[in-house]
């Protein structure tokens, strides 16, 4: 890792703080994860800009501010078991891994899943497991989860994900149509679900059985 990478990361942390991210553990985590390692070499010099960047296959690595806002909303203490739906580059999984005990991250696209998995292993994120599959159905084998982060948008939260959330657990997801969503924080309290709107965002669509099925069908042939 170059020293310029470190100073660009420090600048990014200052920017996130100015933009309203206030949880010091979250800021420190984003200050530790080498985002340049999660984008192609051609984008290395843009890795610490506070913007989403392309990672291939029409997908993106999320904007650092949005990653920070999502993990901040999950209020992780370091003891949690977390499910991430939409591994993409693996950057969000690395940030979660800095703040929780265990992270399971599911990615639908096989190539992205294998690149992210190798990358996280190389960076010694031993508490992350990347699985290839349809994350709209969650991953029942390791449920319930203390927190769930969904990094692709859907008109509503896939029911299986809510079923796999522990009582008292938190789920954050972009909810709404493909072009314009709101980041919603859900908190499960027994049979009730409290929802809080964290503001407007823009994510790629969540495909799969419990996601946007129309798009999924068109992908199959
Ligand atoms: N968290 C990522 C950004 C993810 S972009 C990062 O930090 O880089 C959203 C990802 O969700 C894409 O990689 C897309 O392939 C994936 N995706 C879409 N539908 C999915 C599904 N049903 N299950 C798992 N992953 C899905």
mmCIF file of C-alpha atoms and ligand atoms in Angstrom:
data_model
loop_
_atom_site.group_PDB
_atom_site.id
_atom_site.type_symbol
_atom_site.label_atom_id
_atom_site.label_comp_id
_atom_site.label_asym_id
_atom_site.label_seq_id
_atom_site.Cartn_x
_atom_site.Cartn_y
_atom_site.Cartn_z
ATOM 1 C CA UNK A 1 0.000 0.000 0.000
ATOM 2 C CA UNK A 2 1.427 3.384 -0.921
ATOM 3 C CA UNK A 3 1.698 6.250 1.542
ATOM 4 C CA UNK A 4 -0.319 8.383 -0.895
ATOM 5 C CA UNK A 5 -3.127 5.826 -0.461
ATOM 6 C CA UNK A 6 -3.061 6.478 3.278
ATOM 7 C CA UNK A 7 -3.184 10.274 2.960
ATOM 8 C CA UNK A 8 -5.997 10.088 0.379
ATOM 9 C CA UNK A 9 -7.886 7.899 2.830
ATOM 10 C CA UNK A 10 -7.364 10.454 5.580
ATOM 11 C CA UNK A 11 -8.755 13.159 3.291
ATOM 12 C CA UNK A 12 -11.766 10.980 2.548
ATOM 13 C CA UNK A 13 -12.387 10.513 6.291
ATOM 14 C CA UNK A 14 -12.315 14.307 6.798
ATOM 15 C CA UNK A 15 -14.820 14.679 3.964
ATOM 16 C CA UNK A 16 -17.134 12.017 5.446
ATOM 17 C CA UNK A 17 -16.978 13.712 8.834
ATOM 18 C CA UNK A 18 -17.882 17.052 7.219
ATOM 19 C CA UNK A 19 -20.767 15.352 5.410
ATOM 20 C CA UNK A 20 -22.232 14.250 8.747
ATOM 21 C CA UNK A 21 -20.820 10.786 9.486
ATOM 22 C CA UNK A 22 -20.240 11.007 13.238
ATOM 23 C CA UNK A 23 -19.545 7.464 14.473
ATOM 24 C CA UNK A 24 -15.788 7.389 15.147
ATOM 25 C CA UNK A 25 -15.574 3.603 14.733
ATOM 26 C CA UNK A 26 -17.163 3.873 11.293
ATOM 27 C CA UNK A 27 -14.808 6.691 10.279
ATOM 28 C CA UNK A 28 -11.807 4.699 11.504
ATOM 29 C CA UNK A 29 -12.973 1.644 9.561
ATOM 30 C CA UNK A 30 -13.250 3.613 6.318
ATOM 31 C CA UNK A 31 -9.827 5.043 7.111
ATOM 32 C CA UNK A 32 -8.381 1.524 7.261
ATOM 33 C CA UNK A 33 -9.904 -0.187 4.225
ATOM 34 C CA UNK A 34 -7.740 0.306 1.095
ATOM 35 C CA UNK A 35 -10.484 1.182 -1.425
ATOM 36 C CA UNK A 36 -7.923 1.351 -4.235
ATOM 37 C CA UNK A 37 -7.549 -2.437 -3.925
ATOM 38 C CA UNK A 38 -11.248 -2.885 -4.754
ATOM 39 C CA UNK A 39 -11.221 -1.098 -8.139
ATOM 40 C CA UNK A 40 -9.323 -1.754 -11.363
ATOM 41 C CA UNK A 41 -5.843 -0.317 -11.716
ATOM 42 C CA UNK A 42 -7.131 2.277 -14.189
ATOM 43 C CA UNK A 43 -9.282 3.745 -11.392
ATOM 44 C CA UNK A 44 -6.666 3.673 -8.613
ATOM 45 C CA UNK A 45 -6.168 7.440 -8.665
ATOM 46 C CA UNK A 46 -9.924 7.981 -8.242
ATOM 47 C CA UNK A 47 -10.395 5.367 -5.503
ATOM 48 C CA UNK A 48 -10.651 7.908 -2.668
ATOM 49 C CA UNK A 49 -13.076 10.260 -4.386
ATOM 50 C CA UNK A 50 -16.421 10.201 -2.625
ATOM 51 C CA UNK A 51 -18.200 8.710 -5.661
ATOM 52 C CA UNK A 52 -19.457 5.338 -6.903
ATOM 53 C CA UNK A 53 -17.153 3.805 -9.530
ATOM 54 C CA UNK A 54 -17.686 1.057 -12.144
ATOM 55 C CA UNK A 55 -16.474 -2.460 -11.259
ATOM 56 C CA UNK A 56 -17.514 -4.251 -14.490
ATOM 57 C CA UNK A 57 -20.645 -6.148 -15.523
ATOM 58 C CA UNK A 58 -22.620 -2.893 -15.243
ATOM 59 C CA UNK A 59 -22.168 -2.870 -11.457
ATOM 60 C CA UNK A 60 -20.605 -0.284 -9.150
ATOM 61 C CA UNK A 61 -18.613 0.005 -5.936
ATOM 62 C CA UNK A 62 -20.831 2.174 -3.718
ATOM 63 C CA UNK A 63 -19.992 5.759 -2.815
ATOM 64 C CA UNK A 64 -17.985 5.830 0.452
ATOM 65 C CA UNK A 65 -20.511 8.207 2.051
ATOM 66 C CA UNK A 66 -23.333 5.740 1.380
ATOM 67 C CA UNK A 67 -21.276 2.798 2.714
ATOM 68 C CA UNK A 68 -20.533 4.837 5.854
ATOM 69 C CA UNK A 69 -24.168 5.914 6.295
ATOM 70 C CA UNK A 70 -25.331 2.302 5.963
ATOM 71 C CA UNK A 71 -22.883 0.819 8.482
ATOM 72 C CA UNK A 72 -23.430 3.729 10.857
ATOM 73 C CA UNK A 73 -27.177 2.998 10.774
ATOM 74 C CA UNK A 74 -26.508 -0.644 11.672
ATOM 75 C CA UNK A 75 -24.813 0.518 14.926
ATOM 76 C CA UNK A 76 -22.376 -2.400 15.033
ATOM 77 C CA UNK A 77 -20.400 -3.022 18.224
ATOM 78 C CA UNK A 78 -17.973 -5.695 17.007
ATOM 79 C CA UNK A 79 -19.903 -8.745 18.217
ATOM 80 C CA UNK A 80 -22.447 -9.095 15.428
ATOM 81 C CA UNK A 81 -23.058 -11.631 12.735
ATOM 82 C CA UNK A 82 -23.893 -9.691 9.565
ATOM 83 C CA UNK A 83 -25.352 -10.649 6.199
ATOM 84 C CA UNK A 84 -24.557 -8.501 3.167
ATOM 85 C CA UNK A 85 -26.581 -8.955 -0.018
ATOM 86 C CA UNK A 86 -24.615 -7.789 -3.096
ATOM 87 C CA UNK A 87 -20.870 -8.251 -2.546
ATOM 88 C CA UNK A 88 -19.885 -6.401 -5.728
ATOM 89 C CA UNK A 89 -16.241 -5.417 -5.289
ATOM 90 C CA UNK A 90 -16.125 -6.634 -1.671
ATOM 91 C CA UNK A 91 -15.458 -3.117 -0.331
ATOM 92 C CA UNK A 92 -18.648 -2.919 1.741
ATOM 93 C CA UNK A 93 -17.935 -6.403 3.119
ATOM 94 C CA UNK A 94 -14.455 -5.262 4.199
ATOM 95 C CA UNK A 95 -15.913 -2.237 6.003
ATOM 96 C CA UNK A 96 -18.470 -4.475 7.740
ATOM 97 C CA UNK A 97 -15.699 -6.931 8.645
ATOM 98 C CA UNK A 98 -13.847 -4.114 10.421
ATOM 99 C CA UNK A 99 -16.893 -3.486 12.618
ATOM 100 C CA UNK A 100 -18.548 -6.874 13.218
ATOM 101 C CA UNK A 101 -17.510 -10.375 14.272
ATOM 102 C CA UNK A 102 -18.632 -12.308 11.203
ATOM 103 C CA UNK A 103 -19.755 -11.277 7.738
ATOM 104 C CA UNK A 104 -21.465 -13.431 5.149
ATOM 105 C CA UNK A 105 -21.733 -11.678 1.808
ATOM 106 C CA UNK A 106 -23.704 -13.055 -1.139
ATOM 107 C CA UNK A 107 -23.129 -12.064 -4.758
ATOM 108 C CA UNK A 108 -25.258 -13.245 -7.670
ATOM 109 C CA UNK A 109 -22.628 -12.782 -10.386
ATOM 110 C CA UNK A 110 -20.061 -15.572 -10.248
ATOM 111 C CA UNK A 111 -17.138 -13.567 -11.625
ATOM 112 C CA UNK A 112 -17.630 -10.692 -9.167
ATOM 113 C CA UNK A 113 -18.035 -13.170 -6.289
ATOM 114 C CA UNK A 114 -14.795 -14.958 -7.075
ATOM 115 C CA UNK A 115 -12.762 -11.768 -7.583
ATOM 116 C CA UNK A 116 -14.119 -10.248 -4.341
ATOM 117 C CA UNK A 117 -13.500 -13.441 -2.402
ATOM 118 C CA UNK A 118 -9.859 -13.673 -3.557
ATOM 119 C CA UNK A 119 -9.312 -9.984 -2.862
ATOM 120 C CA UNK A 120 -10.689 -10.179 0.695
ATOM 121 C CA UNK A 121 -8.556 -13.251 1.410
ATOM 122 C CA UNK A 122 -5.458 -11.469 0.104
ATOM 123 C CA UNK A 123 -6.209 -8.510 2.379
ATOM 124 C CA UNK A 124 -6.567 -10.932 5.335
ATOM 125 C CA UNK A 125 -10.255 -10.378 5.996
ATOM 126 C CA UNK A 126 -10.582 -13.795 7.600
ATOM 127 C CA UNK A 127 -14.011 -13.045 9.100
ATOM 128 C CA UNK A 128 -15.740 -12.629 5.716
ATOM 129 C CA UNK A 129 -17.280 -15.468 3.725
ATOM 130 C CA UNK A 130 -18.302 -14.656 0.157
ATOM 131 C CA UNK A 131 -20.965 -16.911 -1.323
ATOM 132 C CA UNK A 132 -22.153 -16.989 -4.915
ATOM 133 C CA UNK A 133 -25.919 -17.137 -5.221
ATOM 134 C CA UNK A 134 -29.240 -15.352 -5.015
ATOM 135 C CA UNK A 135 -29.056 -13.187 -1.907
ATOM 136 C CA UNK A 136 -32.663 -12.022 -2.266
ATOM 137 C CA UNK A 137 -33.465 -15.217 -0.383
ATOM 138 C CA UNK A 138 -30.830 -14.584 2.249
ATOM 139 C CA UNK A 139 -28.738 -17.451 3.581
ATOM 140 C CA UNK A 140 -30.786 -19.518 5.980
ATOM 141 C CA UNK A 141 -27.903 -21.743 7.120
ATOM 142 C CA UNK A 142 -26.312 -18.971 9.201
ATOM 143 C CA UNK A 143 -29.491 -17.122 10.245
ATOM 144 C CA UNK A 144 -30.544 -15.294 12.331
ATOM 145 C CA UNK A 145 -28.371 -12.242 11.693
ATOM 146 C CA UNK A 146 -27.892 -9.279 14.017
ATOM 147 C CA UNK A 147 -27.674 -6.984 11.010
ATOM 148 C CA UNK A 148 -28.365 -7.186 7.268
ATOM 149 C CA UNK A 149 -27.073 -4.781 4.630
ATOM 150 C CA UNK A 150 -28.677 -4.894 1.182
ATOM 151 C CA UNK A 151 -26.655 -3.099 -1.477
ATOM 152 C CA UNK A 152 -29.019 -3.407 -4.449
ATOM 153 C CA UNK A 153 -32.470 -1.848 -4.752
ATOM 154 C CA UNK A 154 -35.901 -3.455 -4.686
ATOM 155 C CA UNK A 155 -39.465 -2.127 -4.421
ATOM 156 C CA UNK A 156 -39.685 -3.687 -0.960
ATOM 157 C CA UNK A 157 -37.505 -5.714 1.379
ATOM 158 C CA UNK A 158 -37.471 -9.381 0.338
ATOM 159 C CA UNK A 159 -39.463 -11.250 2.983
ATOM 160 C CA UNK A 160 -36.830 -13.994 3.519
ATOM 161 C CA UNK A 161 -34.367 -11.305 4.657
ATOM 162 C CA UNK A 162 -36.755 -10.019 7.310
ATOM 163 C CA UNK A 163 -37.350 -13.582 8.469
ATOM 164 C CA UNK A 164 -33.608 -14.085 8.890
ATOM 165 C CA UNK A 165 -33.158 -10.940 10.995
ATOM 166 C CA UNK A 166 -32.812 -11.497 14.736
ATOM 167 C CA UNK A 167 -35.378 -9.854 17.010
ATOM 168 C CA UNK A 168 -33.899 -6.442 17.830
ATOM 169 C CA UNK A 169 -31.757 -6.615 14.692
ATOM 170 C CA UNK A 170 -31.330 -3.944 12.045
ATOM 171 C CA UNK A 171 -31.603 -4.125 8.263
ATOM 172 C CA UNK A 172 -30.651 -1.340 5.902
ATOM 173 C CA UNK A 173 -31.694 -1.355 2.240
ATOM 174 C CA UNK A 174 -32.347 0.967 -0.717
ATOM 175 C CA UNK A 175 -36.095 0.747 -1.348
ATOM 176 C CA UNK A 176 -37.819 2.024 -4.466
ATOM 177 C CA UNK A 177 -37.732 1.932 -8.276
ATOM 178 C CA UNK A 178 -34.442 1.508 -10.219
ATOM 179 C CA UNK A 179 -33.773 5.221 -10.755
ATOM 180 C CA UNK A 180 -34.540 6.651 -7.347
ATOM 181 C CA UNK A 181 -34.648 4.977 -3.957
ATOM 182 C CA UNK A 182 -34.643 5.842 -0.296
ATOM 183 C CA UNK A 183 -32.237 4.213 2.085
ATOM 184 C CA UNK A 184 -34.438 2.704 4.783
ATOM 185 C CA UNK A 185 -33.332 1.443 8.175
ATOM 186 C CA UNK A 186 -35.623 -1.267 9.561
ATOM 187 C CA UNK A 187 -35.512 -2.366 13.178
ATOM 188 C CA UNK A 188 -37.250 -5.542 14.173
ATOM 189 C CA UNK A 189 -39.071 -5.490 17.513
ATOM 190 C CA UNK A 190 -40.944 -8.770 18.012
ATOM 191 C CA UNK A 191 -43.577 -8.830 15.302
ATOM 192 C CA UNK A 192 -43.229 -5.112 14.576
ATOM 193 C CA UNK A 193 -40.919 -3.393 12.154
ATOM 194 C CA UNK A 194 -39.841 0.207 12.673
ATOM 195 C CA UNK A 195 -38.691 2.016 9.532
ATOM 196 C CA UNK A 196 -36.621 5.186 9.283
ATOM 197 C CA UNK A 197 -35.835 7.042 6.051
ATOM 198 C CA UNK A 198 -32.130 7.912 5.759
ATOM 199 C CA UNK A 199 -32.417 9.848 2.509
ATOM 200 C CA UNK A 200 -32.322 9.424 -1.229
ATOM 201 C CA UNK A 201 -29.841 7.075 -2.899
ATOM 202 C CA UNK A 202 -29.283 5.306 -6.200
ATOM 203 C CA UNK A 203 -28.303 1.627 -6.375
ATOM 204 C CA UNK A 204 -28.313 -1.049 -9.087
ATOM 205 C CA UNK A 205 -31.335 -3.400 -9.005
ATOM 206 C CA UNK A 206 -31.577 -6.450 -6.770
ATOM 207 C CA UNK A 207 -32.292 -9.408 -9.032
ATOM 208 C CA UNK A 208 -33.315 -12.921 -8.027
ATOM 209 C CA UNK A 209 -36.397 -14.755 -6.872
ATOM 210 C CA UNK A 210 -37.392 -12.316 -4.136
ATOM 211 C CA UNK A 211 -35.936 -9.306 -5.970
ATOM 212 C CA UNK A 212 -36.932 -7.772 -9.306
ATOM 213 C CA UNK A 213 -38.102 -10.916 -11.067
ATOM 214 C CA UNK A 214 -38.803 -9.377 -14.437
ATOM 215 C CA UNK A 215 -35.159 -8.429 -14.917
ATOM 216 C CA UNK A 216 -34.056 -11.807 -13.676
ATOM 217 C CA UNK A 217 -36.126 -13.621 -16.312
ATOM 218 C CA UNK A 218 -34.666 -11.533 -19.100
ATOM 219 C CA UNK A 219 -31.179 -12.438 -17.887
ATOM 220 C CA UNK A 220 -31.789 -16.157 -18.084
ATOM 221 C CA UNK A 221 -31.953 -16.588 -21.857
HETATM 222 N N1 LIG B 1 -21.429 -3.575 -1.806
HETATM 223 C C1 LIG B 1 -20.795 -3.472 -3.120
HETATM 224 C C2 LIG B 1 -21.636 -2.743 -4.126
HETATM 225 C C3 LIG B 1 -22.631 -3.656 -4.669
HETATM 226 S S1 LIG B 1 -23.436 -3.212 -6.153
HETATM 227 C C4 LIG B 1 -19.428 -2.864 -3.013
HETATM 228 O O1 LIG B 1 -19.059 -2.401 -1.948
HETATM 229 O O2 LIG B 1 -18.711 -2.889 -4.029
HETATM 230 C C5 LIG B 1 -24.740 -4.390 -6.009
HETATM 231 C C6 LIG B 1 -24.343 -5.829 -6.249
HETATM 232 O O3 LIG B 1 -25.498 -6.621 -6.003
HETATM 233 C C7 LIG B 1 -23.906 -6.142 -7.679
HETATM 234 O O4 LIG B 1 -22.632 -6.699 -7.654
HETATM 235 C C8 LIG B 1 -24.951 -7.156 -8.163
HETATM 236 O O5 LIG B 1 -24.408 -8.162 -8.995
HETATM 237 C C9 LIG B 1 -25.442 -7.741 -6.851
HETATM 238 N N2 LIG B 1 -26.760 -8.381 -6.880
HETATM 239 C C10 LIG B 1 -27.882 -8.029 -7.554
HETATM 240 N N3 LIG B 1 -28.889 -8.869 -7.260
HETATM 241 C C11 LIG B 1 -28.407 -9.777 -6.381
HETATM 242 C C12 LIG B 1 -28.957 -10.908 -5.695
HETATM 243 N N4 LIG B 1 -30.221 -11.293 -5.864
HETATM 244 N N5 LIG B 1 -28.146 -11.602 -4.861
HETATM 245 C C13 LIG B 1 -26.859 -11.243 -4.662
HETATM 246 N N6 LIG B 1 -26.276 -10.190 -5.283
HETATM 247 C C14 LIG B 1 -27.046 -9.461 -6.130
#
